[in-house]
Amino acid sequence: MAGNISFVNGQGGLGRPLAGEDHISGLLYYTGTLPSGYTSSDRIKKFFSVSDAESAGITNTYSDATAAVAKWVISSYGATGDTITIKVTEPNGVVNLGTYTTVAGDSSIALLGASIATFINAGTVIHGYSATFSTATLLLTMPKKLGIYPNSGTPLAITIVG
């Protein structure tokens, strides 16, 4: 049996795409807050590159997001040498923010809370978390990239030894 077989390379996968229509994709999302490149009268955009999307405010910087905040009420300042390990569960594992060892200067809840906040903030460039302290409450601000994940369950784990 003799015959000719021809292979024709195309870009459309299965079947033959319509001319100029083999590259269309779309993005649809519902939100009350539009990205910075959109307005209520300008909701439809055409993008031909990643830089076009970034110019319209669609980026991975999460600049329009609201960071989740965990709250830890400190009820005792303990003793010099106590250790406080702070870990946060994220979707891809556990992030260890470190272990703080109390010093003689941590002689009140206010001083201990300020020391822990400073300790966490010293590692912000590494782990992305930041902290503030007021009265007896430590507020741990999560990275914006986590979205609503920290709002489910109990992602913050604090272990005190001493």
CSV table of N, CA and C in Angstrom, one decimal:
chain,number,residue,atom,x,y,z
A,1,MET,N,0.9,-1.2,0.0
A,1,MET,CA,0.0,0.0,0.0
A,1,MET,C,0.9,1.2,0.0
A,2,ALA,N,0.8,2.0,-1.0
A,2,ALA,CA,1.6,3.2,-1.1
A,2,ALA,C,0.8,4.4,-1.0
A,3,GLY,N,1.3,5.5,-0.4
A,3,GLY,CA,0.6,6.8,-0.3
A,3,GLY,C,1.5,7.8,0.4
A,4,ASN,N,1.0,9.0,0.3
A,4,ASN,CA,1.7,10.1,0.9
A,4,ASN,C,1.1,10.6,2.2
A,5,ILE,N,1.9,10.8,3.2
A,5,ILE,CA,1.4,11.4,4.4
A,5,ILE,C,2.0,12.7,4.6
A,6,SER,N,1.2,13.7,4.9
A,6,SER,CA,1.7,15.1,5.1
A,6,SER,C,1.4,15.5,6.6
A,7,PHE,N,2.4,16.1,7.2
A,7,PHE,CA,2.2,16.7,8.6
A,7,PHE,C,2.2,18.2,8.4
A,8,VAL,N,1.2,18.8,8.9
A,8,VAL,CA,1.1,20.3,8.8
A,8,VAL,C,1.1,20.8,10.3
A,9,ASN,N,2.2,21.5,10.6
A,9,ASN,CA,2.3,22.1,12.0
A,9,ASN,C,1.4,23.3,12.1
A,10,GLY,N,0.7,23.3,13.2
A,10,GLY,CA,-0.2,24.5,13.4
A,10,GLY,C,-0.1,24.9,14.9
A,11,GLN,N,-0.8,25.9,15.3
A,11,GLN,CA,-0.6,26.4,16.6
A,11,GLN,C,-1.9,26.2,17.5
A,12,GLY,N,-2.9,25.5,16.9
A,12,GLY,CA,-4.1,25.4,17.6
A,12,GLY,C,-4.4,24.1,18.3
A,13,GLY,N,-3.5,23.2,18.4
A,13,GLY,CA,-3.8,22.0,19.1
A,13,GLY,C,-4.7,21.1,18.2
A,14,LEU,N,-5.8,20.7,18.6
A,14,LEU,CA,-6.7,19.9,17.9
A,14,LEU,C,-7.5,20.7,16.9
A,15,GLY,N,-7.7,20.3,15.7
A,15,GLY,CA,-8.4,21.0,14.7
A,15,GLY,C,-7.7,22.2,14.2
A,16,ARG,N,-8.3,22.9,13.3
A,16,ARG,CA,-7.6,24.1,12.7
A,16,ARG,C,-8.3,25.3,13.3
A,17,PRO,N,-7.5,26.2,13.9
A,17,PRO,CA,-8.1,27.4,14.5
A,17,PRO,C,-8.4,28.4,13.4
A,18,LEU,N,-9.4,29.2,13.7
A,18,LEU,CA,-9.7,30.3,12.8
A,18,LEU,C,-8.6,31.3,12.8
A,19,ALA,N,-8.4,31.9,11.7
A,19,ALA,CA,-7.2,32.8,11.5
A,19,ALA,C,-7.3,33.9,12.5
A,20,GLY,N,-6.2,34.1,13.3
A,20,GLY,CA,-6.2,35.2,14.3
A,20,GLY,C,-6.9,34.9,15.5
A,21,GLU,N,-7.5,33.8,15.7
A,21,GLU,CA,-8.4,33.5,16.9
A,21,GLU,C,-7.8,32.4,17.8
A,22,ASP,N,-6.5,32.0,17.6
A,22,ASP,CA,-6.0,30.9,18.3
A,22,ASP,C,-5.2,31.4,19.6
A,23,HIS,N,-5.4,32.6,20.0
A,23,HIS,CA,-4.6,33.1,21.1
A,23,HIS,C,-5.5,33.8,22.1
A,24,ILE,N,-6.8,33.7,22.0
A,24,ILE,CA,-7.7,34.4,22.9
A,24,ILE,C,-7.9,33.7,24.2
A,25,SER,N,-7.7,34.5,25.3
A,25,SER,CA,-8.0,34.0,26.6
A,25,SER,C,-8.7,35.2,27.4
A,26,GLY,N,-9.3,34.9,28.5
A,26,GLY,CA,-10.0,35.9,29.2
A,26,GLY,C,-9.8,35.8,30.7
A,27,LEU,N,-10.2,36.9,31.4
A,27,LEU,CA,-10.2,37.0,32.8
A,27,LEU,C,-11.5,37.6,33.2
A,28,LEU,N,-12.2,36.9,34.1
A,28,LEU,CA,-13.4,37.5,34.6
A,28,LEU,C,-13.5,37.3,36.1
A,29,TYR,N,-13.7,38.4,36.8
A,29,TYR,CA,-13.8,38.2,38.3
A,29,TYR,C,-14.8,39.3,38.8
A,30,TYR,N,-15.4,38.9,40.0
A,30,TYR,CA,-16.4,39.7,40.6
A,30,TYR,C,-15.7,40.4,41.8
A,31,THR,N,-15.8,41.7,41.9
A,31,THR,CA,-15.3,42.4,43.1
A,31,THR,C,-16.0,43.7,43.3
A,32,GLY,N,-16.0,44.2,44.5
A,32,GLY,CA,-16.6,45.5,44.7
A,32,GLY,C,-15.6,46.6,44.5
A,33,THR,N,-14.3,46.2,44.5
A,33,THR,CA,-13.3,47.2,44.3
A,33,THR,C,-12.5,46.9,43.0
A,34,LEU,N,-12.5,47.8,42.1
A,34,LEU,CA,-11.9,47.6,40.8
A,34,LEU,C,-10.4,47.8,40.9
A,35,PRO,N,-9.5,47.1,40.1
A,35,PRO,CA,-8.1,47.4,40.1
A,35,PRO,C,-7.9,48.8,39.7
A,36,SER,N,-6.7,49.3,40.0
A,36,SER,CA,-6.4,50.8,39.8
A,36,SER,C,-6.5,51.2,38.3
A,37,GLY,N,-6.4,50.4,37.4
A,37,GLY,CA,-6.5,50.8,36.0
A,37,GLY,C,-7.9,50.8,35.4
A,38,TYR,N,-8.9,50.5,36.3
A,38,TYR,CA,-10.3,50.4,35.8
A,38,TYR,C,-11.1,51.5,36.5
A,39,THR,N,-12.3,51.8,35.8
A,39,THR,CA,-13.3,52.7,36.4
A,39,THR,C,-14.6,52.1,36.2
A,40,SER,N,-15.6,52.7,36.8
A,40,SER,CA,-17.0,52.1,36.7
A,40,SER,C,-17.5,52.3,35.2
A,41,SER,N,-17.0,53.2,34.5
A,41,SER,CA,-17.4,53.3,33.1
A,41,SER,C,-16.3,52.7,32.1
A,42,ASP,N,-15.3,52.1,32.6
A,42,ASP,CA,-14.2,51.5,31.8
A,42,ASP,C,-13.9,50.1,32.4
A,43,ARG,N,-14.7,49.2,32.2
A,43,ARG,CA,-14.6,47.9,32.9
A,43,ARG,C,-14.0,46.8,32.0
A,44,ILE,N,-13.9,47.0,30.7
A,44,ILE,CA,-13.4,46.0,29.7
A,44,ILE,C,-12.1,46.4,29.1
A,45,LYS,N,-11.1,45.6,29.2
A,45,LYS,CA,-9.8,45.9,28.7
A,45,LYS,C,-9.3,44.8,27.8
A,46,LYS,N,-8.5,45.1,26.8
A,46,LYS,CA,-7.8,44.1,26.0
A,46,LYS,C,-6.3,44.2,26.3
A,47,PHE,N,-5.8,43.0,26.6
A,47,PHE,CA,-4.3,42.9,26.9
A,47,PHE,C,-3.7,42.0,25.9
A,48,PHE,N,-2.5,42.5,25.4
A,48,PHE,CA,-1.7,41.7,24.5
A,48,PHE,C,-0.4,41.3,25.1
A,49,SER,N,-0.2,41.6,26.3
A,49,SER,CA,1.1,41.2,27.0
A,49,SER,C,0.9,41.3,28.5
A,50,VAL,N,1.8,40.8,29.2
A,50,VAL,CA,1.8,40.9,30.7
A,50,VAL,C,2.0,42.3,31.1
A,51,SER,N,2.8,43.1,30.4
A,51,SER,CA,3.0,44.5,30.7
A,51,SER,C,1.7,45.3,30.5
A,52,ASP,N,0.9,44.9,29.6
A,52,ASP,CA,-0.4,45.6,29.4
A,52,ASP,C,-1.3,45.4,30.6
A,53,ALA,N,-1.3,44.2,31.1
A,53,ALA,CA,-2.1,43.9,32.3
A,53,ALA,C,-1.6,44.6,33.6
A,54,GLU,N,-0.3,44.6,33.7
A,54,GLU,CA,0.3,45.3,34.8
A,54,GLU,C,0.1,46.8,34.8
A,55,SER,N,0.1,47.4,33.6
A,55,SER,CA,-0.2,48.8,33.4
A,55,SER,C,-1.7,49.1,33.8
A,56,ALA,N,-2.6,48.1,33.7
A,56,ALA,CA,-4.0,48.3,34.1
A,56,ALA,C,-4.2,48.0,35.6
A,57,GLY,N,-3.1,47.8,36.3
A,57,GLY,CA,-3.2,47.5,37.8
A,57,GLY,C,-3.4,46.1,38.2
A,58,ILE,N,-3.2,45.2,37.3
A,58,ILE,CA,-3.3,43.7,37.6
A,58,ILE,C,-1.9,43.2,37.8
A,59,THR,N,-1.5,43.2,39.1
A,59,THR,CA,-0.1,42.8,39.4
A,59,THR,C,-0.2,41.7,40.5
A,60,ASN,N,1.0,41.2,40.9
A,60,ASN,CA,1.1,40.3,42.0
A,60,ASN,C,1.6,41.0,43.3
A,61,THR,N,1.5,42.3,43.3
A,61,THR,CA,2.0,43.0,44.5
A,61,THR,C,0.9,43.1,45.6
A,62,TYR,N,-0.3,42.7,45.3
A,62,TYR,CA,-1.4,42.7,46.3
A,62,TYR,C,-1.6,44.1,46.9
A,63,SER,N,-1.3,45.1,46.1
A,63,SER,CA,-1.4,46.5,46.7
A,63,SER,C,-2.9,46.9,47.0
A,64,ASP,N,-3.8,46.3,46.4
A,64,ASP,CA,-5.2,46.6,46.7
A,64,ASP,C,-5.8,45.7,47.8
A,65,ALA,N,-5.0,44.8,48.3
A,65,ALA,CA,-5.5,43.8,49.3
A,65,ALA,C,-5.5,44.4,50.7
A,66,THR,N,-6.3,43.8,51.5
A,66,THR,CA,-6.3,44.2,53.0
A,66,THR,C,-5.6,43.0,53.7
A,67,ALA,N,-4.6,43.2,54.4
A,67,ALA,CA,-3.9,42.2,55.1
A,67,ALA,C,-4.7,41.7,56.3
A,68,ALA,N,-4.6,40.4,56.6
A,68,ALA,CA,-5.3,39.8,57.7
A,68,ALA,C,-4.4,40.1,59.0
A,69,VAL,N,-5.0,40.2,60.1
A,69,VAL,CA,-4.3,40.6,61.3
A,69,VAL,C,-4.7,39.6,62.4
A,70,ALA,N,-3.7,39.0,63.1
A,70,ALA,CA,-3.9,38.1,64.2
A,70,ALA,C,-3.7,38.8,65.5
A,71,LYS,N,-4.4,38.5,66.5
A,71,LYS,CA,-4.3,39.2,67.8
A,71,LYS,C,-3.9,38.2,68.9
A,72,TRP,N,-2.9,38.6,69.7
A,72,TRP,CA,-2.5,37.8,70.8
A,72,TRP,C,-2.5,38.7,72.0
A,73,VAL,N,-3.3,38.4,73.0
A,73,VAL,CA,-3.4,39.2,74.3
A,73,VAL,C,-2.3,38.6,75.2
A,74,ILE,N,-1.4,39.4,75.6
A,74,ILE,CA,-0.3,38.9,76.6
A,74,ILE,C,-0.8,39.2,78.0
A,75,SER,N,-0.9,38.1,78.8
A,75,SER,CA,-1.5,38.2,80.1
A,75,SER,C,-0.4,38.2,81.2
A,76,SER,N,0.8,37.8,80.9
A,76,SER,CA,1.9,37.7,81.9
A,76,SER,C,3.2,37.9,81.2
A,77,TYR,N,4.2,38.5,81.9
A,77,TYR,CA,5.5,38.7,81.3
A,77,TYR,C,6.5,37.7,81.6
A,78,GLY,N,6.1,36.8,82.5
A,78,GLY,CA,7.0,35.6,82.8
A,78,GLY,C,8.3,36.0,83.5
A,79,ALA,N,9.3,35.3,83.2
A,79,ALA,CA,10.6,35.5,83.9
A,79,ALA,C,11.7,35.5,82.8
A,80,THR,N,12.9,36.1,83.2
A,80,THR,CA,14.0,36.2,82.3
A,80,THR,C,14.4,34.8,81.9
A,81,GLY,N,14.7,34.6,80.6
A,81,GLY,CA,15.1,33.3,80.1
A,81,GLY,C,14.0,32.5,79.5
A,82,ASP,N,12.7,32.9,79.7
A,82,ASP,CA,11.6,32.2,79.1
A,82,ASP,C,11.7,32.4,77.6
A,83,THR,N,11.3,31.4,76.8
A,83,THR,CA,11.3,31.5,75.4
A,83,THR,C,9.9,31.5,74.8
A,84,ILE,N,9.7,32.2,73.8
A,84,ILE,CA,8.4,32.4,73.1
A,84,ILE,C,8.7,32.1,71.6
A,85,THR,N,8.1,31.0,71.1
A,85,THR,CA,8.2,30.6,69.7
A,85,THR,C,6.9,31.0,69.0
A,86,ILE,N,7.1,31.6,67.9
A,86,ILE,CA,5.9,32.1,67.1
A,86,ILE,C,5.9,31.5,65.7
A,87,LYS,N,4.9,30.7,65.4
A,87,LYS,CA,4.7,30.1,64.1
A,87,LYS,C,3.4,30.4,63.5
A,88,VAL,N,3.3,30.4,62.2
A,88,VAL,CA,2.1,30.7,61.5
A,88,VAL,C,1.9,29.6,60.4
A,89,THR,N,0.7,29.0,60.4
A,89,THR,CA,0.4,28.0,59.3
A,89,THR,C,-0.1,28.7,58.1
A,90,GLU,N,0.6,28.5,57.0
A,90,GLU,CA,0.2,29.0,55.7
A,90,GLU,C,-0.3,27.9,54.8
A,91,PRO,N,-0.8,28.1,53.6
A,91,PRO,CA,-1.3,27.0,52.8
A,91,PRO,C,-0.3,26.0,52.4
A,92,ASN,N,1.0,26.5,52.3
A,92,ASN,CA,2.0,25.5,51.8
A,92,ASN,C,3.0,25.1,53.0
A,93,GLY,N,2.6,25.3,54.2
A,93,GLY,CA,3.4,24.8,55.3
A,93,GLY,C,3.4,25.8,56.5
A,94,VAL,N,4.3,25.6,57.4
A,94,VAL,CA,4.4,26.4,58.6
A,94,VAL,C,5.6,27.4,58.5
A,95,VAL,N,5.4,28.6,58.8
A,95,VAL,CA,6.4,29.6,58.8
A,95,VAL,C,6.8,29.9,60.3
A,96,ASN,N,8.1,29.7,60.6
A,96,ASN,CA,8.6,30.0,61.9
A,96,ASN,C,9.1,31.4,62.0
A,97,LEU,N,8.4,32.3,62.7
A,97,LEU,CA,8.9,33.7,62.8
A,97,LEU,C,10.1,33.8,63.8
A,98,GLY,N,10.3,32.7,64.5
A,98,GLY,CA,11.5,32.7,65.4
A,98,GLY,C,11.1,32.5,66.9
A,99,THR,N,12.2,32.4,67.7
A,99,THR,CA,12.0,32.2,69.1
A,99,THR,C,12.7,33.4,69.8
A,100,TYR,N,11.8,34.1,70.6
A,100,TYR,CA,12.3,35.2,71.4
A,100,TYR,C,12.6,34.7,72.8
A,101,THR,N,13.8,35.1,73.3
A,101,THR,CA,14.1,34.8,74.7
A,101,THR,C,14.0,36.1,75.5
A,102,THR,N,13.2,36.0,76.6
A,102,THR,CA,13.0,37.2,77.4
A,102,THR,C,14.3,37.6,78.1
A,103,VAL,N,14.4,38.9,78.3
A,103,VAL,CA,15.6,39.5,79.0
A,103,VAL,C,15.1,40.2,80.3
A,104,ALA,N,16.1,40.6,81.1
A,104,ALA,CA,15.8,41.2,82.4
A,104,ALA,C,14.9,42.5,82.2
A,105,GLY,N,15.1,43.2,81.0
A,105,GLY,CA,14.4,44.4,80.7
A,105,GLY,C,12.9,44.2,80.4
A,106,ASP,N,12.5,43.0,80.1
A,106,ASP,CA,11.1,42.7,79.9
A,106,ASP,C,10.4,42.5,81.2
A,107,SER,N,10.4,43.5,82.0
A,107,SER,CA,9.8,43.4,83.3
A,107,SER,C,8.4,43.8,83.5
A,108,SER,N,7.7,44.0,82.4
A,108,SER,CA,6.2,44.3,82.4
A,108,SER,C,5.6,43.7,81.1
A,109,ILE,N,4.3,43.6,81.1
A,109,ILE,CA,3.7,43.2,79.8
A,109,ILE,C,3.9,44.2,78.7
A,110,ALA,N,3.9,45.5,79.0
A,110,ALA,CA,4.2,46.5,77.9
A,110,ALA,C,5.6,46.3,77.4
A,111,LEU,N,6.6,46.1,78.2
A,111,LEU,CA,8.0,46.0,77.7
A,111,LEU,C,8.2,44.7,77.0
A,112,LEU,N,7.6,43.6,77.5
A,112,LEU,CA,7.7,42.3,76.8
A,112,LEU,C,7.0,42.4,75.4
A,113,GLY,N,5.8,43.0,75.3
A,113,GLY,CA,5.1,43.1,74.1
A,113,GLY,C,5.9,43.9,73.0
A,114,ALA,N,6.4,45.0,73.5
A,114,ALA,CA,7.2,45.9,72.6
A,114,ALA,C,8.5,45.1,72.1
A,115,SER,N,9.1,44.3,73.0
A,115,SER,CA,10.3,43.5,72.6
A,115,SER,C,9.9,42.5,71.6
A,116,ILE,N,8.8,41.8,71.7
A,116,ILE,CA,8.4,40.8,70.8
A,116,ILE,C,8.0,41.4,69.4
A,117,ALA,N,7.3,42.5,69.4
A,117,ALA,CA,7.0,43.2,68.2
A,117,ALA,C,8.3,43.6,67.5
A,118,THR,N,9.3,44.2,68.2
A,118,THR,CA,10.6,44.5,67.6
A,118,THR,C,11.3,43.3,67.0
A,119,PHE,N,11.2,42.2,67.7
A,119,PHE,CA,11.8,40.9,67.3
A,119,PHE,C,11.2,40.5,66.0
A,120,ILE,N,9.9,40.5,65.9
A,120,ILE,CA,9.2,40.0,64.7
A,120,ILE,C,9.5,41.0,63.5
A,121,ASN,N,9.5,42.3,63.8
A,121,ASN,CA,9.7,43.3,62.7
A,121,ASN,C,11.2,43.2,62.2
A,122,ALA,N,12.1,42.7,63.0
A,122,ALA,CA,13.5,42.6,62.5
A,122,ALA,C,13.6,41.5,61.4
A,123,GLY,N,12.6,40.6,61.4
A,123,GLY,CA,12.6,39.5,60.4
A,123,GLY,C,11.6,39.7,59.2
A,124,THR,N,10.9,40.9,59.2
A,124,THR,CA,9.9,41.1,58.2
A,124,THR,C,10.4,40.9,56.8
A,125,VAL,N,11.6,41.4,56.5
A,125,VAL,CA,12.1,41.2,55.1
A,125,VAL,C,12.3,39.7,54.7
A,126,ILE,N,12.4,38.9,55.7
A,126,ILE,CA,12.6,37.4,55.5
A,126,ILE,C,11.3,36.7,55.4
A,127,HIS,N,10.4,36.9,56.4
A,127,HIS,CA,9.1,36.2,56.4
A,127,HIS,C,7.9,36.9,56.0
A,128,GLY,N,7.9,38.3,55.9
A,128,GLY,CA,6.8,39.1,55.4
A,128,GLY,C,5.8,39.5,56.5
A,129,TYR,N,6.0,39.1,57.7
A,129,TYR,CA,5.1,39.4,58.8
A,129,TYR,C,5.6,40.6,59.6
A,130,SER,N,4.6,41.4,60.1
A,130,SER,CA,5.0,42.6,60.9
A,130,SER,C,4.1,42.6,62.1
A,131,ALA,N,4.6,43.3,63.2
A,131,ALA,CA,3.8,43.4,64.4
A,131,ALA,C,3.8,44.8,65.0
A,132,THR,N,2.7,45.0,65.8
A,132,THR,CA,2.6,46.2,66.6
A,132,THR,C,2.1,45.8,68.0
A,133,PHE,N,2.4,46.6,69.0
A,133,PHE,CA,1.9,46.3,70.3
A,133,PHE,C,1.3,47.5,70.9
A,134,SER,N,0.1,47.3,71.6
A,134,SER,CA,-0.5,48.4,72.3
A,134,SER,C,-1.3,47.8,73.5
A,135,THR,N,-1.1,48.4,74.6
A,135,THR,CA,-1.7,47.9,75.9
A,135,THR,C,-1.2,46.5,76.2
A,136,ALA,N,-2.1,45.5,76.1
A,136,ALA,CA,-1.6,44.1,76.3
A,136,ALA,C,-1.8,43.3,75.1
A,137,THR,N,-1.9,43.9,73.9
A,137,THR,CA,-2.3,43.2,72.7
A,137,THR,C,-1.2,43.3,71.6
A,138,LEU,N,-0.7,42.2,71.2
A,138,LEU,CA,0.2,42.1,70.0
A,138,LEU,C,-0.6,41.9,68.8
A,139,LEU,N,-0.5,42.7,67.8
A,139,LEU,CA,-1.2,42.5,66.5
A,139,LEU,C,-0.1,42.1,65.5
A,140,LEU,N,-0.4,40.9,64.9
A,140,LEU,CA,0.5,40.4,63.9
A,140,LEU,C,-0.1,40.5,62.5
A,141,THR,N,0.5,41.3,61.7
A,141,THR,CA,-0.1,41.6,60.3
A,141,THR,C,0.5,40.6,59.4
A,142,MET,N,-0.3,39.8,58.7
A,142,MET,CA,0.1,38.8,57.7
A,142,MET,C,0.4,39.4,56.4
A,143,PRO,N,1.2,38.7,55.6
A,143,PRO,CA,1.4,39.1,54.2
A,143,PRO,C,0.1,39.1,53.4
A,144,LYS,N,0.0,40.1,52.6
A,144,LYS,CA,-1.3,40.3,51.8
A,144,LYS,C,-1.5,39.1,50.8
A,145,LYS,N,-0.4,38.5,50.4
A,145,LYS,CA,-0.5,37.4,49.5
A,145,LYS,C,-1.3,36.2,50.0
A,146,LEU,N,-1.5,36.1,51.3
A,146,LEU,CA,-2.3,35.0,51.9
A,146,LEU,C,-3.8,35.2,51.7
A,147,GLY,N,-4.2,36.4,51.3
A,147,GLY,CA,-5.7,36.6,51.1
A,147,GLY,C,-6.5,36.3,52.4
A,148,ILE,N,-7.6,35.5,52.2
A,148,ILE,CA,-8.5,35.2,53.3
A,148,ILE,C,-8.0,34.0,54.1
A,149,TYR,N,-7.0,33.3,53.6
A,149,TYR,CA,-6.6,32.1,54.3
A,149,TYR,C,-6.4,32.2,55.8
A,150,PRO,N,-5.7,33.3,56.3
A,150,PRO,CA,-5.6,33.4,57.8
A,150,PRO,C,-6.9,33.5,58.6
A,151,ASN,N,-8.0,33.8,57.9
A,151,ASN,CA,-9.3,34.0,58.5
A,151,ASN,C,-10.0,32.6,58.8
A,152,SER,N,-9.4,31.5,58.3
A,152,SER,CA,-9.9,30.2,58.5
A,152,SER,C,-9.0,29.4,59.5
A,153,GLY,N,-9.7,28.9,60.5
A,153,GLY,CA,-8.9,28.1,61.5
A,153,GLY,C,-8.1,29.0,62.4
A,154,THR,N,-7.1,28.4,63.0
A,154,THR,CA,-6.2,29.2,63.9
A,154,THR,C,-4.8,29.1,63.4
A,155,PRO,N,-4.4,29.9,62.5
A,155,PRO,CA,-3.1,29.8,61.9
A,155,PRO,C,-1.9,30.2,62.8
A,156,LEU,N,-2.2,31.0,63.9
A,156,LEU,CA,-1.1,31.5,64.7
A,156,LEU,C,-0.9,30.5,65.9
A,157,ALA,N,0.3,30.1,66.1
A,157,ALA,CA,0.6,29.2,67.2
A,157,ALA,C,1.8,29.8,68.0
A,158,ILE,N,1.6,30.0,69.3
A,158,ILE,CA,2.6,30.6,70.2
A,158,ILE,C,2.9,29.6,71.3
A,159,THR,N,4.2,29.2,71.4
A,159,THR,CA,4.6,28.3,72.4
A,159,THR,C,5.5,29.0,73.4
A,160,ILE,N,5.2,29.0,74.7
A,160,ILE,CA,6.0,29.6,75.7
A,160,ILE,C,6.6,28.5,76.6
A,161,VAL,N,7.9,28.6,76.7
A,161,VAL,CA,8.6,27.7,77.6
A,161,VAL,C,9.3,28.4,78.7
A,162,GLY,N,8.9,28.1,80.0
A,162,GLY,CA,9.5,28.8,81.1
A,162,GLY,C,8.5,29.1,82.2
